[in-house]
Coordinates of C-alpha atoms in Angstrom, one line a residue:
Chain A
X1 CA -0.1 -0.1 -0.3
X2 CA 1.7 2.6 -1.5
X3 CA 0.5 6.2 -1.2
X4 CA 2.2 6.5 -4.8
X5 CA 0.4 3.8 -5.8
X6 CA -2.4 3.9 -3.6
X7 CA -3.4 7.2 -4.1
X8 CA -6.8 7.9 -5.4
X9 CA -7.2 9.9 -8.2
X10 CA -9.1 12.8 -8.2
X11 CA -12.6 12.8 -10.6
X12 CA -11.5 14.8 -13.1
X13 CA -8.1 15.3 -12.8
X14 CA -6.7 16.7 -16.3
X15 CA -4.2 13.7 -16.6
X16 CA -5.4 10.2 -16.4
X17 CA -4.0 9.3 -13.1
X18 CA -0.9 6.3 -13.9
X19 CA -1.6 2.2 -14.0
X20 CA -0.3 1.5 -11.2
X21 CA 1.5 -2.2 -11.7
X22 CA 0.5 -4.3 -10.5
X23 CA 2.8 -6.9 -8.5
X24 CA 6.4 -5.8 -9.2
X25 CA 8.0 -4.3 -5.6
X26 CA 5.0 -6.1 -3.7
X27 CA 7.2 -8.7 -2.8
X28 CA 7.1 -7.5 1.4
X29 CA 4.3 -6.8 1.0
X30 CA 2.7 -10.2 -1.2
X31 CA 4.8 -12.0 2.3
X32 CA 2.6 -9.9 4.8
X33 CA -0.2 -10.2 3.1
X34 CA 0.0 -14.9 2.9
X35 CA 1.4 -15.1 6.6
X36 CA -0.8 -13.3 7.5
X37 CA -4.1 -14.6 5.8
X38 CA -2.7 -18.5 7.3
X39 CA -2.2 -17.0 10.6
X40 CA -6.2 -15.7 9.9
X41 CA -6.8 -19.4 8.2
X42 CA -5.8 -21.4 11.2
X43 CA -7.9 -19.4 13.8
X44 CA -10.8 -20.3 11.4
X45 CA -10.2 -23.8 11.6
X46 CA -9.7 -23.5 14.8
X47 CA -12.8 -22.1 15.5
X48 CA -14.7 -24.6 12.9
X49 CA -12.8 -27.2 15.6
X50 CA -13.8 -25.8 18.9
X51 CA -17.8 -25.2 17.7
X52 CA -18.9 -27.4 15.3
X53 CA -21.5 -26.8 13.5
X54 CA -23.8 -29.5 13.6
X55 CA -24.5 -31.5 10.4
X56 CA -27.4 -29.8 8.6
X57 CA -27.4 -27.3 11.7
X58 CA -26.8 -23.7 11.9
X59 CA -23.5 -22.4 11.0
X60 CA -23.2 -20.8 14.0
X61 CA -19.5 -20.2 14.0
X62 CA -18.9 -19.0 10.9
X63 CA -21.0 -16.5 11.3
X64 CA -19.5 -15.7 14.5
X65 CA -16.2 -15.8 12.5
X66 CA -16.8 -13.7 10.7
X67 CA -18.9 -10.8 12.7
X68 CA -16.2 -10.7 15.8
X69 CA -13.6 -9.7 12.1
X70 CA -15.6 -7.3 10.6
X71 CA -15.7 -5.5 14.8
X72 CA -12.4 -5.6 14.4
X73 CA -11.4 -4.4 11.1
X74 CA -13.6 -1.2 11.5
X75 CA -11.6 -0.6 14.1
X76 CA -8.4 -1.6 13.0
X77 CA -8.8 0.4 9.8
X78 CA -9.8 4.4 11.3
X79 CA -7.3 3.2 14.3
X80 CA -4.9 3.7 11.1
X81 CA -6.2 5.8 8.7
X82 CA -7.6 8.5 11.6
X83 CA -5.2 8.0 14.8
X84 CA -1.2 7.0 14.5
X85 CA 0.2 6.3 11.7
X86 CA 1.8 2.4 12.0
X87 CA 4.6 1.0 9.0
X88 CA 3.7 0.3 5.6
X89 CA 3.4 -3.5 6.4
X90 CA 1.3 -2.7 9.5
X91 CA -1.9 -2.6 7.4
X92 CA -1.2 -5.1 5.0
X93 CA -0.5 -7.5 7.9
X94 CA -2.9 -7.8 9.1
X95 CA -6.1 -6.3 7.4
X96 CA -6.0 -7.7 4.6
X97 CA -3.9 -11.0 5.6
X98 CA -4.2 -12.1 9.0
X99 CA -8.7 -10.6 9.5
X100 CA -9.2 -11.3 5.6
X101 CA -8.0 -14.6 6.0
X102 CA -10.2 -15.0 9.2
X103 CA -13.5 -13.7 7.4
X104 CA -14.7 -15.5 4.3
X105 CA -17.4 -15.0 2.2
X106 CA -17.2 -18.4 0.5
X107 CA -18.4 -20.9 3.0
X108 CA -21.2 -18.7 3.6
X109 CA -22.5 -18.8 1.1
X110 CA -22.0 -22.3 0.2
X111 CA -23.9 -22.4 3.6
X112 CA -26.6 -21.2 2.9
X113 CA -26.6 -22.8 -0.1
X114 CA -26.3 -26.3 1.8
X115 CA -29.8 -25.4 4.0
X116 CA -31.4 -24.4 0.8
X117 CA -30.8 -27.8 -0.4
X118 CA -31.3 -29.6 2.8
X119 CA -34.5 -28.9 3.4
X120 CA -34.1 -25.5 5.0
X121 CA -34.7 -22.5 3.4
X122 CA -36.2 -20.8 6.1
X123 CA -33.2 -21.7 7.8
X124 CA -31.0 -20.8 5.4
X125 CA -32.6 -17.3 4.9
X126 CA -32.4 -16.3 8.3
X127 CA -28.6 -17.0 8.3
X128 CA -27.9 -15.6 4.8
X129 CA -30.0 -12.0 6.4
X130 CA -28.5 -13.1 10.3
X131 CA -24.6 -12.7 9.1
X132 CA -25.0 -9.5 6.6
X133 CA -26.9 -7.8 9.9
X134 CA -24.3 -8.3 12.7
X135 CA -21.6 -7.8 10.1
X136 CA -22.2 -4.2 9.5
X137 CA -23.4 -3.8 12.9
X138 CA -19.4 -4.5 13.8
X139 CA -18.5 -3.2 11.5
X140 CA -20.0 0.8 12.0
X141 CA -19.5 -0.3 15.6
X142 CA -16.3 -1.3 15.6
X143 CA -15.2 2.5 13.4
X144 CA -17.4 4.4 15.8
X145 CA -15.7 3.1 18.7
X146 CA -12.2 3.5 17.8
X147 CA -13.1 6.7 16.2
X148 CA -13.9 8.0 19.3
X149 CA -12.1 6.7 20.8
X150 CA -9.1 9.1 18.4
X151 CA -11.3 11.9 18.9
X152 CA -10.4 12.3 23.0
X153 CA -6.8 11.2 22.4
X154 CA -6.9 13.7 19.5
X155 CA -8.1 16.4 22.7
X156 CA -5.4 15.7 25.2
X157 CA -2.6 17.9 25.7
X158 CA 0.6 16.3 24.3
Chain B
X1 CA -1.2 -32.4 8.7
X2 CA -5.1 -31.0 8.2
X3 CA -3.7 -27.4 10.1
X4 CA -0.5 -27.7 7.0
X5 CA -3.8 -28.0 4.5
X6 CA -5.6 -25.3 5.4
X7 CA -2.1 -22.6 6.0
X8 CA -0.9 -23.8 2.2
X9 CA -3.9 -22.8 1.5
X10 CA -4.4 -20.3 2.8
X11 CA -0.8 -18.3 1.9
X12 CA -1.9 -18.4 -1.4
X13 CA -5.4 -17.6 -1.6
X14 CA -5.4 -14.7 0.4
X15 CA -1.9 -12.9 -1.6
X16 CA -4.4 -14.1 -4.9
X17 CA -7.0 -11.9 -3.0
X18 CA -4.5 -8.8 -2.6
X19 CA -3.4 -9.5 -6.1
X20 CA -6.8 -9.6 -7.8
X21 CA -7.9 -7.1 -6.0
X22 CA -5.2 -3.9 -7.2
X23 CA -5.3 -5.7 -10.3
X24 CA -9.1 -5.0 -11.3
X25 CA -9.0 -1.9 -9.1
X26 CA -6.6 0.0 -11.3
X27 CA -8.3 -1.4 -14.6
X28 CA -11.9 0.6 -13.6
X29 CA -12.6 4.4 -11.8
X30 CA -16.4 3.6 -9.7
X31 CA -17.2 4.2 -6.5
X32 CA -17.6 0.4 -6.3
X33 CA -15.6 -2.0 -5.0
X34 CA -15.5 -4.8 -7.8
X35 CA -11.5 -5.6 -6.5
X36 CA -13.3 -7.7 -3.2
X37 CA -16.5 -8.3 -5.6
X38 CA -14.4 -10.2 -8.4
X39 CA -12.3 -12.6 -5.3
X40 CA -15.6 -13.5 -3.3
X41 CA -18.0 -14.0 -6.3
X42 CA -14.7 -16.8 -7.7
X43 CA -14.3 -18.0 -4.4
X44 CA -17.8 -19.2 -4.4
X45 CA -18.1 -21.0 -6.9
X46 CA -15.0 -22.7 -6.8
X47 CA -16.5 -23.4 -3.1
X48 CA -19.1 -24.5 -4.5
X49 CA -17.5 -27.4 -6.6
X50 CA -15.0 -28.5 -3.8
X51 CA -18.0 -29.2 -1.8
X52 CA -21.4 -29.3 -4.0
X53 CA -19.3 -33.4 -4.9
X54 CA -19.3 -36.1 -1.9
X55 CA -16.4 -37.1 -4.4
X56 CA -13.7 -34.4 -2.9
X57 CA -11.6 -36.0 -0.2
X58 CA -11.5 -34.2 2.3
X59 CA -7.6 -33.5 2.4
X60 CA -8.8 -31.5 -1.0
X61 CA -12.0 -29.7 0.9
X62 CA -8.8 -28.9 3.7
X63 CA -6.5 -26.9 0.9
X64 CA -9.1 -25.9 -1.5
X65 CA -11.9 -24.6 0.3
X66 CA -11.1 -24.2 3.7
X67 CA -7.4 -22.5 3.0
X68 CA -7.3 -21.0 -0.3
X69 CA -11.4 -20.2 -1.2
X70 CA -11.4 -19.3 2.9
X71 CA -8.7 -17.2 2.4
X72 CA -9.3 -15.5 -0.8
X73 CA -12.6 -14.5 -0.3
X74 CA -13.2 -11.9 3.0
X75 CA -16.5 -10.7 5.2
X76 CA -14.5 -7.8 6.4
X77 CA -13.4 -6.6 3.9
X78 CA -16.4 -6.9 2.0
X79 CA -18.2 -4.8 5.5
X80 CA -15.7 -2.0 5.7
X81 CA -16.2 -1.5 1.7
X82 CA -19.8 -0.9 3.0
X83 CA -19.6 0.9 5.4
X84 CA -17.1 3.6 3.3
X85 CA -19.8 3.6 0.9
X86 CA -22.6 5.0 2.9
X87 CA -20.5 7.6 5.1
X88 CA -19.4 9.0 1.9
X89 CA -22.7 8.8 0.7
X90 CA -22.8 6.7 -1.7
X91 CA -26.1 4.3 -0.5
X92 CA -26.7 3.5 -3.6
X93 CA -23.4 1.2 -4.1
X94 CA -23.3 0.8 -1.0
X95 CA -26.2 -1.6 -1.4
X96 CA -25.5 -2.8 -4.1
X97 CA -23.0 -3.8 -3.0
X98 CA -24.7 -6.0 -0.5
X99 CA -27.2 -7.4 -2.6
X100 CA -24.7 -7.7 -5.7
X101 CA -22.6 -9.4 -3.4
X102 CA -24.2 -12.1 -2.5
X103 CA -27.1 -12.4 -5.1
X104 CA -23.7 -12.7 -7.4
X105 CA -22.0 -15.1 -4.5
X106 CA -25.2 -17.5 -3.9
X107 CA -25.3 -18.1 -8.0
X108 CA -21.7 -19.1 -7.9
X109 CA -22.0 -21.5 -5.3
X110 CA -24.8 -23.0 -6.2
X111 CA -23.6 -23.3 -10.0
X112 CA -20.2 -24.7 -8.9
X113 CA -22.7 -27.0 -6.5
X114 CA -23.7 -28.2 -10.2
X115 CA -20.0 -28.2 -11.8
X116 CA -19.4 -31.1 -9.7
X117 CA -22.1 -32.9 -9.5
X118 CA -22.7 -32.9 -13.3
X119 CA -18.3 -33.5 -13.4
X120 CA -18.3 -36.2 -10.6
X121 CA -21.5 -38.3 -10.8

């Protein structure tokens, strides 16, 4: 996430912004994303082993994992973008890697299909709605609470 | 062994998400988060294939499903990008992101399962 290539182009800018190169110079970022992704995926896998969903049952564990990941990413991204600046590898490691690897959209989609195909369409719809509601409330809460803390800290002298 | 399979899948899935997002985001000027949308739909399709047939060995499901697809797709970035759209006054795009991602992800998961049952039954 270097500022040079990630800068948002202003709408209506005179010259078109140059296309950022996708892979060039991304070695350290890719390494920390891979490491973080592995840690996040292991945490998600471990949660599934600790609290396995019953066969054909409601996937509470994945719902909890996704809601928790959304709460944390809301807090984390507000903290590093509106609060104290951090090393340039912190965001790809923790945000893109750990939290991206921890939460999952594919298991969410496939679990809805499983419930529907298993003859429980109402449970599938409930899971669909509960997850997205929990995720959005969580990310908003994480961001809003952190924003209050950041602003309160800024007002303090020193 | 199982943990290693999850790790082996995730060390490819997470960087694949990062690179796909960069590649896609560099190719459009809309505020819509097409990069995350693309990885979530693609990952839902692959997981649909992997879980859509009883013929896929459990170890492949851990490597490709739990590890790769789990790390390729993300709910946290999806939620945060939705929140950012809403905060920036792009309410239509925020709603479109939620409805579109879920509809396309479900379509992909069902299609993947249909492909799997056509291939292995």
